[in-house]
Amino acid sequence: MSTKKLLVSLSFAALLFGCGSQASNETQNLADTAESSSEESPRGDPIEGERVYLKNCASCHAPDAGGRPGLGKPLAGTDFITTNSTADLVGFLIKGRGPSDPENTTGIQMPSRGGNPALSDDALKDVTVYLKTLPQAPS
Ligand code: HEC
């Protein structure tokens, strides 16, 4: 093999090798992206939702989401939770429902964002997804 040919094939090999390792880096990066976006959980995270629920909602709606008379309506397994979309429920939670709202059945206020303005829309989505996992609470 001439020196020139050897050099050409060596650099070709280097090129191949270079491409190969770059491709595998890209695969790695894609895998990383997929992983981090699942951590951000675009569909909502029910585990985080339970944490948010117990901290912000359970005082009125009870830890099992079965409701507390005079404080908050039952949520677990109710038509309101199961038939409304996640997006509609998040919209409801952002607004809340005042005592004079025609849809209010208790005359008691459901505070906007459960009374915690620091709860992000994402946190409300997590709570909603969590609530949708609950079976009807025993009454
Ligand atoms: C201070 C008490 C209180 C807190 C805290 C609270 N709620 Fe409520 N919530 C209520 C009351 C009272 C109602 C019922 C209003 C009515 O009569 O329509 C209600 C209604 C609701 C409803 C509508 C149920 C239905 O069938 O119409 C949902 C959903 C809900 N709350 C979710 C939540 C979530 C999620 C949180 C926490 C982020 C939360 N609430 C925090 C008092 C509270």
PDB file of C-alpha atoms and ligand atoms in Angstrom:
ATOM      1  CA  MET A   1       0.000   0.000   0.000  1.00  0.00           C
ATOM      2  CA  SER A   2       1.429   3.419  -0.876  1.00  0.00           C
ATOM      3  CA  THR A   3       1.824   5.985   1.876  1.00  0.00           C
ATOM      4  CA  LYS A   4      -0.758   8.157   0.187  1.00  0.00           C
ATOM      5  CA  LYS A   5      -3.304   5.362   0.062  1.00  0.00           C
ATOM      6  CA  LEU A   6      -2.592   4.482   3.684  1.00  0.00           C
ATOM      7  CA  LEU A   7      -3.136   8.099   4.739  1.00  0.00           C
ATOM      8  CA  VAL A   8      -6.373   8.282   2.793  1.00  0.00           C
ATOM      9  CA  SER A   9      -7.712   5.103   4.304  1.00  0.00           C
ATOM     10  CA  LEU A  10      -6.566   6.154   7.772  1.00  0.00           C
ATOM     11  CA  SER A  11      -8.335   9.477   7.530  1.00  0.00           C
ATOM     12  CA  PHE A  12     -11.375   7.693   6.108  1.00  0.00           C
ATOM     13  CA  ALA A  13     -11.325   5.414   9.113  1.00  0.00           C
ATOM     14  CA  ALA A  14     -10.970   8.430  11.386  1.00  0.00           C
ATOM     15  CA  LEU A  15     -13.898  10.029   9.640  1.00  0.00           C
ATOM     16  CA  LEU A  16     -16.000   6.922  10.089  1.00  0.00           C
ATOM     17  CA  PHE A  17     -14.923   6.593  13.669  1.00  0.00           C
ATOM     18  CA  GLY A  18     -15.598  10.282  14.278  1.00  0.00           C
ATOM     19  CA  CYS A  19     -19.054  10.056  12.787  1.00  0.00           C
ATOM     20  CA  GLY A  20     -19.774   6.893  14.680  1.00  0.00           C
ATOM     21  CA  SER A  21     -18.942   8.368  18.028  1.00  0.00           C
ATOM     22  CA  GLN A  22     -20.811  11.563  17.240  1.00  0.00           C
ATOM     23  CA  ALA A  23     -23.866   9.550  16.298  1.00  0.00           C
ATOM     24  CA  SER A  24     -23.719   7.672  19.556  1.00  0.00           C
ATOM     25  CA  ASN A  25     -23.364  10.962  21.424  1.00  0.00           C
ATOM     26  CA  GLU A  26     -26.466  12.181  19.686  1.00  0.00           C
ATOM     27  CA  THR A  27     -28.338   9.060  20.676  1.00  0.00           C
ATOM     28  CA  GLN A  28     -27.205   9.665  24.213  1.00  0.00           C
ATOM     29  CA  ASN A  29     -28.393  13.266  24.078  1.00  0.00           C
ATOM     30  CA  LEU A  30     -31.769  12.205  22.743  1.00  0.00           C
ATOM     31  CA  ALA A  31     -32.079   9.704  25.560  1.00  0.00           C
ATOM     32  CA  ASP A  32     -31.217  12.434  28.060  1.00  0.00           C
ATOM     33  CA  THR A  33     -33.830  14.742  26.577  1.00  0.00           C
ATOM     34  CA  ALA A  34     -36.485  12.057  26.705  1.00  0.00           C
ATOM     35  CA  GLU A  35     -35.651  11.387  30.308  1.00  0.00           C
ATOM     36  CA  SER A  36     -35.661  15.004  31.455  1.00  0.00           C
ATOM     37  CA  SER A  37     -38.924  15.749  29.657  1.00  0.00           C
ATOM     38  CA  SER A  38     -40.549  12.806  31.422  1.00  0.00           C
ATOM     39  CA  GLU A  39     -39.293  14.290  34.695  1.00  0.00           C
ATOM     40  CA  GLU A  40     -41.099  17.497  33.776  1.00  0.00           C
ATOM     41  CA  SER A  41     -44.086  15.213  33.115  1.00  0.00           C
ATOM     42  CA  PRO A  42     -46.112  17.032  30.450  1.00  0.00           C
ATOM     43  CA  ARG A  43     -49.050  14.806  31.336  1.00  0.00           C
ATOM     44  CA  GLY A  44     -48.954  15.596  35.043  1.00  0.00           C
ATOM     45  CA  ASP A  45     -47.397  13.709  37.928  1.00  0.00           C
ATOM     46  CA  PRO A  46     -49.877  12.023  40.293  1.00  0.00           C
ATOM     47  CA  ILE A  47     -47.203  11.405  42.960  1.00  0.00           C
ATOM     48  CA  GLU A  48     -46.385  15.110  43.137  1.00  0.00           C
ATOM     49  CA  GLY A  49     -50.139  15.756  42.877  1.00  0.00           C
ATOM     50  CA  GLU A  50     -50.820  13.759  46.024  1.00  0.00           C
ATOM     51  CA  ARG A  51     -48.221  15.789  47.887  1.00  0.00           C
ATOM     52  CA  VAL A  52     -49.775  19.059  46.690  1.00  0.00           C
ATOM     53  CA  TYR A  53     -53.270  17.763  47.526  1.00  0.00           C
ATOM     54  CA  LEU A  54     -52.433  16.763  51.096  1.00  0.00           C
ATOM     55  CA  LYS A  55     -50.785  20.124  51.718  1.00  0.00           C
ATOM     56  CA  ASN A  56     -53.339  22.409  50.067  1.00  0.00           C
ATOM     57  CA  CYS A  57     -56.680  20.692  49.634  1.00  0.00           C
ATOM     58  CA  ALA A  58     -57.065  17.956  52.265  1.00  0.00           C
ATOM     59  CA  SER A  59     -57.940  20.458  55.005  1.00  0.00           C
ATOM     60  CA  CYS A  60     -61.301  21.102  53.302  1.00  0.00           C
ATOM     61  CA  HIS A  61     -61.770  18.047  51.086  1.00  0.00           C
ATOM     62  CA  ALA A  62     -60.384  15.412  53.551  1.00  0.00           C
ATOM     63  CA  PRO A  63     -57.204  13.360  53.062  1.00  0.00           C
ATOM     64  CA  ASP A  64     -59.133  10.635  51.160  1.00  0.00           C
ATOM     65  CA  ALA A  65     -60.905  13.345  49.100  1.00  0.00           C
ATOM     66  CA  GLY A  66     -64.231  12.132  50.465  1.00  0.00           C
ATOM     67  CA  GLY A  67     -65.183  15.696  51.442  1.00  0.00           C
ATOM     68  CA  ARG A  68     -65.811  17.428  54.759  1.00  0.00           C
ATOM     69  CA  PRO A  69     -69.345  18.702  55.368  1.00  0.00           C
ATOM     70  CA  GLY A  70     -69.346  22.478  55.737  1.00  0.00           C
ATOM     71  CA  LEU A  71     -65.799  22.720  54.362  1.00  0.00           C
ATOM     72  CA  GLY A  72     -65.365  21.013  50.988  1.00  0.00           C
ATOM     73  CA  LYS A  73     -67.291  18.702  48.677  1.00  0.00           C
ATOM     74  CA  PRO A  74     -66.305  15.091  47.964  1.00  0.00           C
ATOM     75  CA  LEU A  75     -63.910  14.805  45.023  1.00  0.00           C
ATOM     76  CA  ALA A  76     -62.757  11.167  44.823  1.00  0.00           C
ATOM     77  CA  GLY A  77     -64.562   9.278  42.069  1.00  0.00           C
ATOM     78  CA  THR A  78     -67.166  12.024  41.579  1.00  0.00           C
ATOM     79  CA  ASP A  79     -68.677  12.887  38.197  1.00  0.00           C
ATOM     80  CA  PHE A  80     -67.062  16.322  38.372  1.00  0.00           C
ATOM     81  CA  ILE A  81     -63.568  14.802  38.602  1.00  0.00           C
ATOM     82  CA  THR A  82     -64.080  11.851  36.270  1.00  0.00           C
ATOM     83  CA  THR A  83     -66.036  13.530  33.443  1.00  0.00           C
ATOM     84  CA  ASN A  84     -64.255  16.892  33.163  1.00  0.00           C
ATOM     85  CA  SER A  85     -60.981  16.972  31.213  1.00  0.00           C
ATOM     86  CA  THR A  86     -57.715  17.653  32.994  1.00  0.00           C
ATOM     87  CA  ALA A  87     -57.500  21.031  31.235  1.00  0.00           C
ATOM     88  CA  ASP A  88     -61.058  21.988  32.295  1.00  0.00           C
ATOM     89  CA  LEU A  89     -60.363  20.981  35.887  1.00  0.00           C
ATOM     90  CA  VAL A  90     -57.162  23.035  35.946  1.00  0.00           C
ATOM     91  CA  GLY A  91     -59.188  25.969  34.587  1.00  0.00           C
ATOM     92  CA  PHE A  92     -61.739  25.455  37.359  1.00  0.00           C
ATOM     93  CA  LEU A  93     -59.028  25.345  40.045  1.00  0.00           C
ATOM     94  CA  ILE A  94     -57.402  28.536  38.747  1.00  0.00           C
ATOM     95  CA  LYS A  95     -60.746  30.340  39.101  1.00  0.00           C
ATOM     96  CA  GLY A  96     -62.295  28.637  42.089  1.00  0.00           C
ATOM     97  CA  ARG A  97     -66.051  29.018  42.703  1.00  0.00           C
ATOM     98  CA  GLY A  98     -67.493  31.776  44.826  1.00  0.00           C
ATOM     99  CA  PRO A  99     -70.586  31.364  47.038  1.00  0.00           C
ATOM    100  CA  SER A 100     -72.697  33.455  44.630  1.00  0.00           C
ATOM    101  CA  ASP A 101     -71.689  31.387  41.587  1.00  0.00           C
ATOM    102  CA  PRO A 102     -74.862  29.714  40.239  1.00  0.00           C
ATOM    103  CA  GLU A 103     -72.990  26.390  40.196  1.00  0.00           C
ATOM    104  CA  ASN A 104     -72.122  26.627  43.876  1.00  0.00           C
ATOM    105  CA  THR A 105     -74.181  24.081  45.814  1.00  0.00           C
ATOM    106  CA  THR A 106     -72.920  24.635  49.355  1.00  0.00           C
ATOM    107  CA  GLY A 107     -72.868  28.433  49.699  1.00  0.00           C
ATOM    108  CA  ILE A 108     -69.246  28.032  50.700  1.00  0.00           C
ATOM    109  CA  GLN A 109     -66.311  29.414  48.740  1.00  0.00           C
ATOM    110  CA  MET A 110     -63.978  27.147  46.786  1.00  0.00           C
ATOM    111  CA  PRO A 111     -60.945  29.446  46.847  1.00  0.00           C
ATOM    112  CA  SER A 112     -58.962  30.114  43.656  1.00  0.00           C
ATOM    113  CA  ARG A 113     -55.966  27.722  43.514  1.00  0.00           C
ATOM    114  CA  GLY A 114     -57.221  26.171  46.746  1.00  0.00           C
ATOM    115  CA  GLY A 115     -56.325  29.431  48.492  1.00  0.00           C
ATOM    116  CA  ASN A 116     -52.628  29.139  47.656  1.00  0.00           C
ATOM    117  CA  PRO A 117     -51.709  31.674  44.934  1.00  0.00           C
ATOM    118  CA  ALA A 118     -48.189  30.170  44.845  1.00  0.00           C
ATOM    119  CA  LEU A 119     -49.521  26.932  43.314  1.00  0.00           C
ATOM    120  CA  SER A 120     -48.450  26.871  39.661  1.00  0.00           C
ATOM    121  CA  ASP A 121     -50.684  25.701  36.816  1.00  0.00           C
ATOM    122  CA  ASP A 122     -48.394  22.659  36.627  1.00  0.00           C
ATOM    123  CA  ALA A 123     -48.973  21.855  40.302  1.00  0.00           C
ATOM    124  CA  LEU A 124     -52.734  22.155  39.707  1.00  0.00           C
ATOM    125  CA  LYS A 125     -52.395  19.768  36.769  1.00  0.00           C
ATOM    126  CA  ASP A 126     -50.546  17.292  39.013  1.00  0.00           C
ATOM    127  CA  VAL A 127     -53.366  17.500  41.617  1.00  0.00           C
ATOM    128  CA  THR A 128     -55.971  16.969  38.911  1.00  0.00           C
ATOM    129  CA  VAL A 129     -54.177  13.914  37.532  1.00  0.00           C
ATOM    130  CA  TYR A 130     -53.864  12.586  41.091  1.00  0.00           C
ATOM    131  CA  LEU A 131     -57.573  13.136  41.822  1.00  0.00           C
ATOM    132  CA  LYS A 132     -58.483  11.239  38.655  1.00  0.00           C
ATOM    133  CA  THR A 133     -56.615   8.175  39.982  1.00  0.00           C
ATOM    134  CA  LEU A 134     -58.767   7.974  43.131  1.00  0.00           C
ATOM    135  CA  PRO A 135     -61.634   5.527  43.490  1.00  0.00           C
ATOM    136  CA  GLN A 136     -64.793   6.772  45.194  1.00  0.00           C
ATOM    137  CA  ALA A 137     -64.011   7.369  48.874  1.00  0.00           C
ATOM    138  CA  PRO A 138     -66.061   5.373  51.383  1.00  0.00           C
ATOM    139  CA  SER A 139     -68.742   7.616  52.900  1.00  0.00           C
TER     140      SER A 139
HETATM  141  C1  HEC B   1     -61.005  26.461  52.300  1.00  0.00           C
HETATM  142  C2  HEC B   1     -61.563  25.213  51.878  1.00  0.00           C
HETATM  143  C3  HEC B   1     -61.140  24.644  50.554  1.00  0.00           C
HETATM  144  C4  HEC B   1     -59.869  24.398  50.086  1.00  0.00           C
HETATM  145  C5  HEC B   1     -58.534  24.668  50.788  1.00  0.00           C
HETATM  146  C6  HEC B   1     -60.013  23.779  48.790  1.00  0.00           C
HETATM  147  N1  HEC B   1     -61.330  23.673  48.475  1.00  0.00           N
HETATM  148 FE1  HEC B   1     -62.103  22.817  46.788  1.00  0.00          FE
HETATM  149  N2  HEC B   1     -63.968  23.333  47.374  1.00  0.00           N
HETATM  150  C7  HEC B   1     -64.298  23.911  48.580  1.00  0.00           C
HETATM  151  C8  HEC B   1     -65.746  24.075  48.651  1.00  0.00           C
HETATM  152  C9  HEC B   1     -66.530  24.653  49.805  1.00  0.00           C
HETATM  153  C10 HEC B   1     -66.256  23.569  47.443  1.00  0.00           C
HETATM  154  C11 HEC B   1     -67.727  23.486  47.029  1.00  0.00           C
HETATM  155  C12 HEC B   1     -68.196  24.773  46.365  1.00  0.00           C
HETATM  156  C13 HEC B   1     -69.596  24.567  45.890  1.00  0.00           C
HETATM  157  O1  HEC B   1     -70.516  24.503  46.710  1.00  0.00           O
HETATM  158  O2  HEC B   1     -69.811  24.462  44.683  1.00  0.00           O
HETATM  159  C14 HEC B   1     -65.126  23.124  46.669  1.00  0.00           C
HETATM  160  C15 HEC B   1     -65.220  22.577  45.410  1.00  0.00           C
HETATM  161  C16 HEC B   1     -64.195  21.996  44.724  1.00  0.00           C
HETATM  162  C17 HEC B   1     -64.321  21.308  43.478  1.00  0.00           C
HETATM  163  C18 HEC B   1     -65.612  21.145  42.678  1.00  0.00           C
HETATM  164  C19 HEC B   1     -66.326  19.893  43.130  1.00  0.00           C
HETATM  165  C20 HEC B   1     -67.694  19.741  42.519  1.00  0.00           C
HETATM  166  O3  HEC B   1     -68.185  18.597  42.436  1.00  0.00           O
HETATM  167  O4  HEC B   1     -68.323  20.750  42.136  1.00  0.00           O
HETATM  168  C21 HEC B   1     -63.073  20.840  43.150  1.00  0.00           C
HETATM  169  C22 HEC B   1     -62.690  20.049  41.929  1.00  0.00           C
HETATM  170  C23 HEC B   1     -62.177  21.257  44.208  1.00  0.00           C
HETATM  171  N3  HEC B   1     -62.890  21.953  45.143  1.00  0.00           N
HETATM  172  C24 HEC B   1     -60.841  20.953  44.251  1.00  0.00           C
HETATM  173  C25 HEC B   1     -59.960  21.483  45.182  1.00  0.00           C
HETATM  174  C26 HEC B   1     -58.545  21.291  45.112  1.00  0.00           C
HETATM  175  C27 HEC B   1     -57.818  20.458  44.081  1.00  0.00           C
HETATM  176  C28 HEC B   1     -58.004  21.993  46.148  1.00  0.00           C
HETATM  177  C29 HEC B   1     -56.549  22.176  46.477  1.00  0.00           C
HETATM  178  C30 HEC B   1     -55.706  22.734  45.440  1.00  0.00           C
HETATM  179  C31 HEC B   1     -59.102  22.591  46.882  1.00  0.00           C
HETATM  180  N4  HEC B   1     -60.268  22.266  46.246  1.00  0.00           N
HETATM  181  C32 HEC B   1     -58.959  23.349  48.024  1.00  0.00           C
HETATM  182  C33 HEC B   1     -63.432  24.273  49.583  1.00  0.00           C
HETATM  183  C34 HEC B   1     -62.050  24.191  49.517  1.00  0.00           C
END
